[in-house]
């Protein structure tokens, strides 16, 4: 059917169909056009963003193309494009870079880094490398990659600052390594919460332990030190715990092989965020083999390796390492300095070096200025410099360590130091270490003196023991020997009385020895008390004169007492017993060492003091022994003369009593002519009326009392028998017990007991506790304590527990009768 034969409707339908196809094609064309426009717009925006990012990036970047010659050999590269940062970093404007070859840009015949760039452009494998760029004197990290063949992109990052920090660190590490070769330094950390102890490797070496062996806990570390050093270290750590103060001490150590060594130790407290001390950090130096600080370097190296893993934070990390190394050097317990051997400027001084000498590194600029400061005496200065420089130049290790050198600090004070100077001739550097040993030298000096005193004390004690043995055995020989002779049936009454008198004399001599030993023991232990009372001094001295007069005159010696003051008598306020003891010891000595002539004593009132004296015409004392006689266990040397009785304690007790009373004592003496002992006592006197003399009853006659029922508590059978004999004449009944428990039970069963003679020292319950329990149910019975330890102050203690009075052993019948009369007189 042709078009003409088609109906109108058919044509309209075809037309409509064609219109629909046209509209569909139109929409398709429009859609494609929109996508194309959108793609073009997106690409344009992307290019703009990339261009903006490229131009504003901090790193310099450029696009390059490899250039080939006529033979196809690459010979240069041209810079196609570069960003502003590239222009800034290289210091060349973009108009002088883009489109130009490297030879034109850099002005060199050989393109820089051309081989690296060519390899990246040809292979497509990227490359990152660091280099120093001489024209700008800068360091760069260069990243190279190839976007398409024969082209490559470079990204420049300026790493100059990091490189300079690295070089500074390398220099510090080199200096620290030199220190490590010379100084053996170890460090430790103590966790004061857990007592865990951490050691550095060098500390293991100092002690000779295998690093695989666990470190002892703090409370198990005693075996590493001598007892004295452990005590010193314990006190130092305790002070750190309490106050946080830094300690610096010298300790004697015990190594694994049990050999001894010395270390210098410094410890500082570690605080938590709240300011609480949680640990102790310290450094130690093996003084015997010098120092080393490998552990600190290891930690610094670990920090450096860790910092390399993060390029962005590397510069911070490197500065911390530098600070860490500097902190270690400044905290060393020894002074450290580096100087040019030829006298040039000093290169380094740590803080300890400045502390020892008192000058800062700014004030000591060279070896020459250092010597001028610390050795201001010109003659001494020249001698020291000549010696030190000669020793250094010799290179002999034995001449490089100088001990006990006296230096002058900036403030003018003198100190003693030990120094080691190690020359490094190739570097023209001298490494100097110094340690202040002033305190150590003083301690050594004090120890020498103490050792001499200890040896002298041991010698005197040995002599004392021999003397005491002789002094005890001699009267014991008299007591036991003549007691044996009393058994002879054919003795006359006169012989018996003579033997008894010898036994009594020997007993008194032994008692004097024991009293002296007890007195000096109480004085040394600080248990001797002062009991100040007011009394008539002349009355006491006249009684003393009357007491000794028979003994002195029996030797044919003239005896006199001189009162150098006016006729008015005075009271004197001091410890009466100790004053009389002083005079008694001096008078006994005068009697002992005088065979003829005169013994005289007295005093002079000098207002603020009384000056007493005891004068004799005896054997005298050599000049070189006049100070020694006041020491314990010492008698004056008497050459080939006869030996004298006594333990050598009398003058020691005298000296201590005088000192306790606030006075002084001295002697003037000449051999074979006699001696005068003087001593002073502070004077607290005033006019008084004469005290009436107390009449002492005559106890030789029988006392007038009603018969008593008596309880004797005594565990020694001989003493029990002795007391039983003493009381039988005035007792109606005697009850005997041996313990405190039995004494309490006996009184409960015999409430009519009048008197208890209570021994203080008994097995089980002693006399003190027995008396206390008795006073809980009986307050009337008279209790008299008997003790072998009745000394000054004991009476108050005995009365405080409930005793009425006490008897000091050995007990005499007269003493017992006096107390019986006192408490039971009709």
mmCIF file of C-alpha atoms in Angstrom, residues 369-531:
data_model
loop_
_atom_site.group_PDB
_atom_site.id
_atom_site.type_symbol
_atom_site.label_atom_id
_atom_site.label_comp_id
_atom_site.label_asym_id
_atom_site.label_seq_id
_atom_site.Cartn_x
_atom_site.Cartn_y
_atom_site.Cartn_z
ATOM 1 C CA UNK A 369 91.788 29.094 84.470
ATOM 2 C CA UNK A 370 90.628 26.021 86.418
ATOM 3 C CA UNK A 371 94.052 25.578 88.052
ATOM 4 C CA UNK A 372 94.218 29.289 88.845
ATOM 5 C CA UNK A 373 90.859 29.090 90.638
ATOM 6 C CA UNK A 374 91.324 25.934 92.697
ATOM 7 C CA UNK A 375 95.029 26.409 93.563
ATOM 8 C CA UNK A 376 95.300 30.143 94.457
ATOM 9 C CA UNK A 377 98.608 29.658 96.300
ATOM 10 C CA UNK A 378 101.191 30.418 93.631
ATOM 11 C CA UNK A 379 103.887 28.006 94.848
ATOM 12 C CA UNK A 380 101.407 25.168 95.416
ATOM 13 C CA UNK A 381 99.682 26.023 92.136
ATOM 14 C CA UNK A 382 102.899 25.680 90.132
ATOM 15 C CA UNK A 383 103.840 22.399 91.849
ATOM 16 C CA UNK A 384 100.435 20.849 91.202
ATOM 17 C CA UNK A 385 100.249 21.981 87.580
ATOM 18 C CA UNK A 386 103.755 20.684 86.835
ATOM 19 C CA UNK A 387 102.914 17.338 88.396
ATOM 20 C CA UNK A 388 99.482 16.980 86.766
ATOM 21 C CA UNK A 389 100.597 17.972 83.281
ATOM 22 C CA UNK A 390 103.645 15.721 83.547
ATOM 23 C CA UNK A 391 101.461 12.791 84.627
ATOM 24 C CA UNK A 392 98.959 13.417 81.815
ATOM 25 C CA UNK A 393 101.609 13.608 79.113
ATOM 26 C CA UNK A 394 103.272 10.419 80.398
ATOM 27 C CA UNK A 395 100.211 8.370 79.489
ATOM 28 C CA UNK A 396 101.054 6.053 82.396
ATOM 29 C CA UNK A 397 97.714 4.792 83.895
ATOM 30 C CA UNK A 398 99.255 4.572 87.360
ATOM 31 C CA UNK A 399 100.022 8.302 87.250
ATOM 32 C CA UNK A 400 96.533 9.382 86.192
ATOM 33 C CA UNK A 401 94.796 8.820 89.549
ATOM 34 C CA UNK A 402 95.508 11.401 92.264
ATOM 35 C CA UNK A 403 94.271 10.905 95.803
ATOM 36 C CA UNK A 404 93.723 13.346 98.673
ATOM 37 C CA UNK A 405 94.365 16.527 96.683
ATOM 38 C CA UNK A 406 93.477 19.691 98.611
ATOM 39 C CA UNK A 407 91.535 22.247 96.589
ATOM 40 C CA UNK A 408 90.115 25.693 97.366
ATOM 41 C CA UNK A 409 86.432 26.278 96.536
ATOM 42 C CA UNK A 410 85.014 29.571 95.331
ATOM 43 C CA UNK A 411 83.884 30.458 98.880
ATOM 44 C CA UNK A 412 87.436 29.929 100.173
ATOM 45 C CA UNK A 413 86.726 26.660 101.979
ATOM 46 C CA UNK A 414 89.148 23.741 101.653
ATOM 47 C CA UNK A 415 88.107 20.301 100.414
ATOM 48 C CA UNK A 416 89.888 17.004 99.729
ATOM 49 C CA UNK A 417 89.247 15.336 96.366
ATOM 50 C CA UNK A 418 90.246 12.233 94.422
ATOM 51 C CA UNK A 419 90.678 12.895 90.709
ATOM 52 C CA UNK A 420 91.235 10.817 87.567
ATOM 53 C CA UNK A 421 92.341 12.516 84.327
ATOM 54 C CA UNK A 422 92.247 10.374 81.184
ATOM 55 C CA UNK A 423 93.939 11.925 78.115
ATOM 56 C CA UNK A 424 92.528 11.124 74.659
ATOM 57 C CA UNK A 425 95.470 12.383 72.631
ATOM 58 C CA UNK A 426 93.978 11.734 69.190
ATOM 59 C CA UNK A 427 90.999 13.927 70.033
ATOM 60 C CA UNK A 428 93.092 16.397 72.078
ATOM 61 C CA UNK A 429 90.561 15.850 74.896
ATOM 62 C CA UNK A 430 91.104 15.132 78.581
ATOM 63 C CA UNK A 431 88.262 13.421 80.464
ATOM 64 C CA UNK A 432 88.387 14.394 84.148
ATOM 65 C CA UNK A 433 86.427 12.791 86.988
ATOM 66 C CA UNK A 434 86.517 14.061 90.552
ATOM 67 C CA UNK A 435 84.988 12.922 93.827
ATOM 68 C CA UNK A 436 84.787 14.923 97.059
ATOM 69 C CA UNK A 437 86.331 12.630 99.698
ATOM 70 C CA UNK A 438 86.606 15.220 102.481
ATOM 71 C CA UNK A 439 84.082 13.393 104.637
ATOM 72 C CA UNK A 440 85.654 10.017 103.832
ATOM 73 C CA UNK A 441 89.122 11.277 104.809
ATOM 74 C CA UNK A 442 87.686 12.661 108.053
ATOM 75 C CA UNK A 443 85.921 9.347 108.746
ATOM 76 C CA UNK A 444 89.143 7.439 108.087
ATOM 77 C CA UNK A 445 90.985 9.769 110.447
ATOM 78 C CA UNK A 446 88.284 9.354 113.105
ATOM 79 C CA UNK A 447 88.292 5.582 112.643
ATOM 80 C CA UNK A 448 92.056 5.490 113.124
ATOM 81 C CA UNK A 449 91.708 7.421 116.373
ATOM 82 C CA UNK A 450 88.805 5.218 117.486
ATOM 83 C CA UNK A 451 90.841 2.114 116.620
ATOM 84 C CA UNK A 452 93.716 3.381 118.744
ATOM 85 C CA UNK A 453 91.312 4.151 121.580
ATOM 86 C CA UNK A 454 89.689 0.733 121.222
ATOM 87 C CA UNK A 455 93.063 -1.016 121.309
ATOM 88 C CA UNK A 456 94.029 1.004 124.365
ATOM 89 C CA UNK A 457 90.663 0.205 125.946
ATOM 90 C CA UNK A 458 91.148 -3.511 125.256
ATOM 91 C CA UNK A 459 94.603 -3.359 126.812
ATOM 92 C CA UNK A 460 93.253 -1.558 129.858
ATOM 93 C CA UNK A 461 90.328 -3.958 130.201
ATOM 94 C CA UNK A 462 92.674 -6.927 130.040
ATOM 95 C CA UNK A 463 94.793 -5.339 132.735
ATOM 96 C CA UNK A 464 91.626 -4.559 134.680
ATOM 97 C CA UNK A 465 90.395 -8.164 134.541
ATOM 98 C CA UNK A 466 93.764 -9.391 135.735
ATOM 99 C CA UNK A 467 93.745 -6.753 138.474
ATOM 100 C CA UNK A 468 90.165 -7.515 139.537
ATOM 101 C CA UNK A 469 90.954 -11.214 139.578
ATOM 102 C CA UNK A 470 93.909 -10.490 141.851
ATOM 103 C CA UNK A 471 91.907 -8.098 144.047
ATOM 104 C CA UNK A 472 89.076 -10.616 144.512
ATOM 105 C CA UNK A 473 91.257 -13.689 144.941
ATOM 106 C CA UNK A 474 93.508 -12.000 147.503
ATOM 107 C CA UNK A 475 90.792 -11.210 150.102
ATOM 108 C CA UNK A 476 89.078 -14.514 149.268
ATOM 109 C CA UNK A 477 92.336 -16.237 150.134
ATOM 110 C CA UNK A 478 92.314 -14.416 153.461
ATOM 111 C CA UNK A 479 88.675 -15.263 154.134
ATOM 112 C CA UNK A 480 88.822 -18.930 153.141
ATOM 113 C CA UNK A 481 92.313 -19.500 154.541
ATOM 114 C CA UNK A 482 91.685 -18.082 157.999
ATOM 115 C CA UNK A 483 88.186 -19.584 158.098
ATOM 116 C CA UNK A 484 89.915 -22.953 157.645
ATOM 117 C CA UNK A 485 92.384 -22.123 160.417
ATOM 118 C CA UNK A 486 89.492 -21.323 162.799
ATOM 119 C CA UNK A 487 88.646 -25.044 162.709
ATOM 120 C CA UNK A 488 91.873 -25.863 164.556
ATOM 121 C CA UNK A 489 90.921 -27.035 168.086
ATOM 122 C CA UNK A 490 94.141 -25.806 169.717
ATOM 123 C CA UNK A 491 93.650 -22.089 168.838
ATOM 124 C CA UNK A 492 93.841 -19.645 171.698
ATOM 125 C CA UNK A 493 91.150 -17.001 172.124
ATOM 126 C CA UNK A 494 93.637 -14.335 171.066
ATOM 127 C CA UNK A 495 94.449 -16.224 167.865
ATOM 128 C CA UNK A 496 90.756 -16.687 167.098
ATOM 129 C CA UNK A 497 90.097 -12.943 167.440
ATOM 130 C CA UNK A 498 93.118 -12.192 165.220
ATOM 131 C CA UNK A 499 91.890 -14.578 162.504
ATOM 132 C CA UNK A 500 88.357 -13.168 162.715
ATOM 133 C CA UNK A 501 89.732 -9.638 162.350
ATOM 134 C CA UNK A 502 91.659 -10.703 159.215
ATOM 135 C CA UNK A 503 88.515 -12.287 157.761
ATOM 136 C CA UNK A 504 86.524 -9.093 158.448
ATOM 137 C CA UNK A 505 89.272 -6.933 156.887
ATOM 138 C CA UNK A 506 89.400 -9.172 153.786
ATOM 139 C CA UNK A 507 85.601 -9.061 153.476
ATOM 140 C CA UNK A 508 85.571 -5.257 153.632
ATOM 141 C CA UNK A 509 88.314 -5.110 150.984
ATOM 142 C CA UNK A 510 86.284 -7.375 148.680
ATOM 143 C CA UNK A 511 83.138 -5.323 149.307
ATOM 144 C CA UNK A 512 85.000 -2.137 148.356
ATOM 145 C CA UNK A 513 86.096 -3.712 145.070
ATOM 146 C CA UNK A 514 82.527 -4.812 144.279
ATOM 147 C CA UNK A 515 81.107 -1.398 145.192
ATOM 148 C CA UNK A 516 83.601 0.335 142.867
ATOM 149 C CA UNK A 517 82.698 -1.996 139.988
ATOM 150 C CA UNK A 518 78.965 -1.473 140.550
ATOM 151 C CA UNK A 519 79.399 2.317 140.814
ATOM 152 C CA UNK A 520 81.386 2.638 137.580
ATOM 153 C CA UNK A 521 78.892 0.352 135.800
ATOM 154 C CA UNK A 522 75.955 2.541 136.891
ATOM 155 C CA UNK A 523 77.849 5.683 135.879
ATOM 156 C CA UNK A 524 78.666 4.283 132.411
ATOM 157 C CA UNK A 525 75.034 3.162 131.970
ATOM 158 C CA UNK A 526 73.739 6.618 132.948
ATOM 159 C CA UNK A 527 71.812 5.215 135.918
ATOM 160 C CA UNK A 528 73.586 7.197 138.645
ATOM 161 C CA UNK A 529 71.273 9.889 140.027
ATOM 162 C CA UNK A 530 72.065 13.191 141.739
ATOM 163 C CA UNK A 531 70.469 13.723 145.169
#
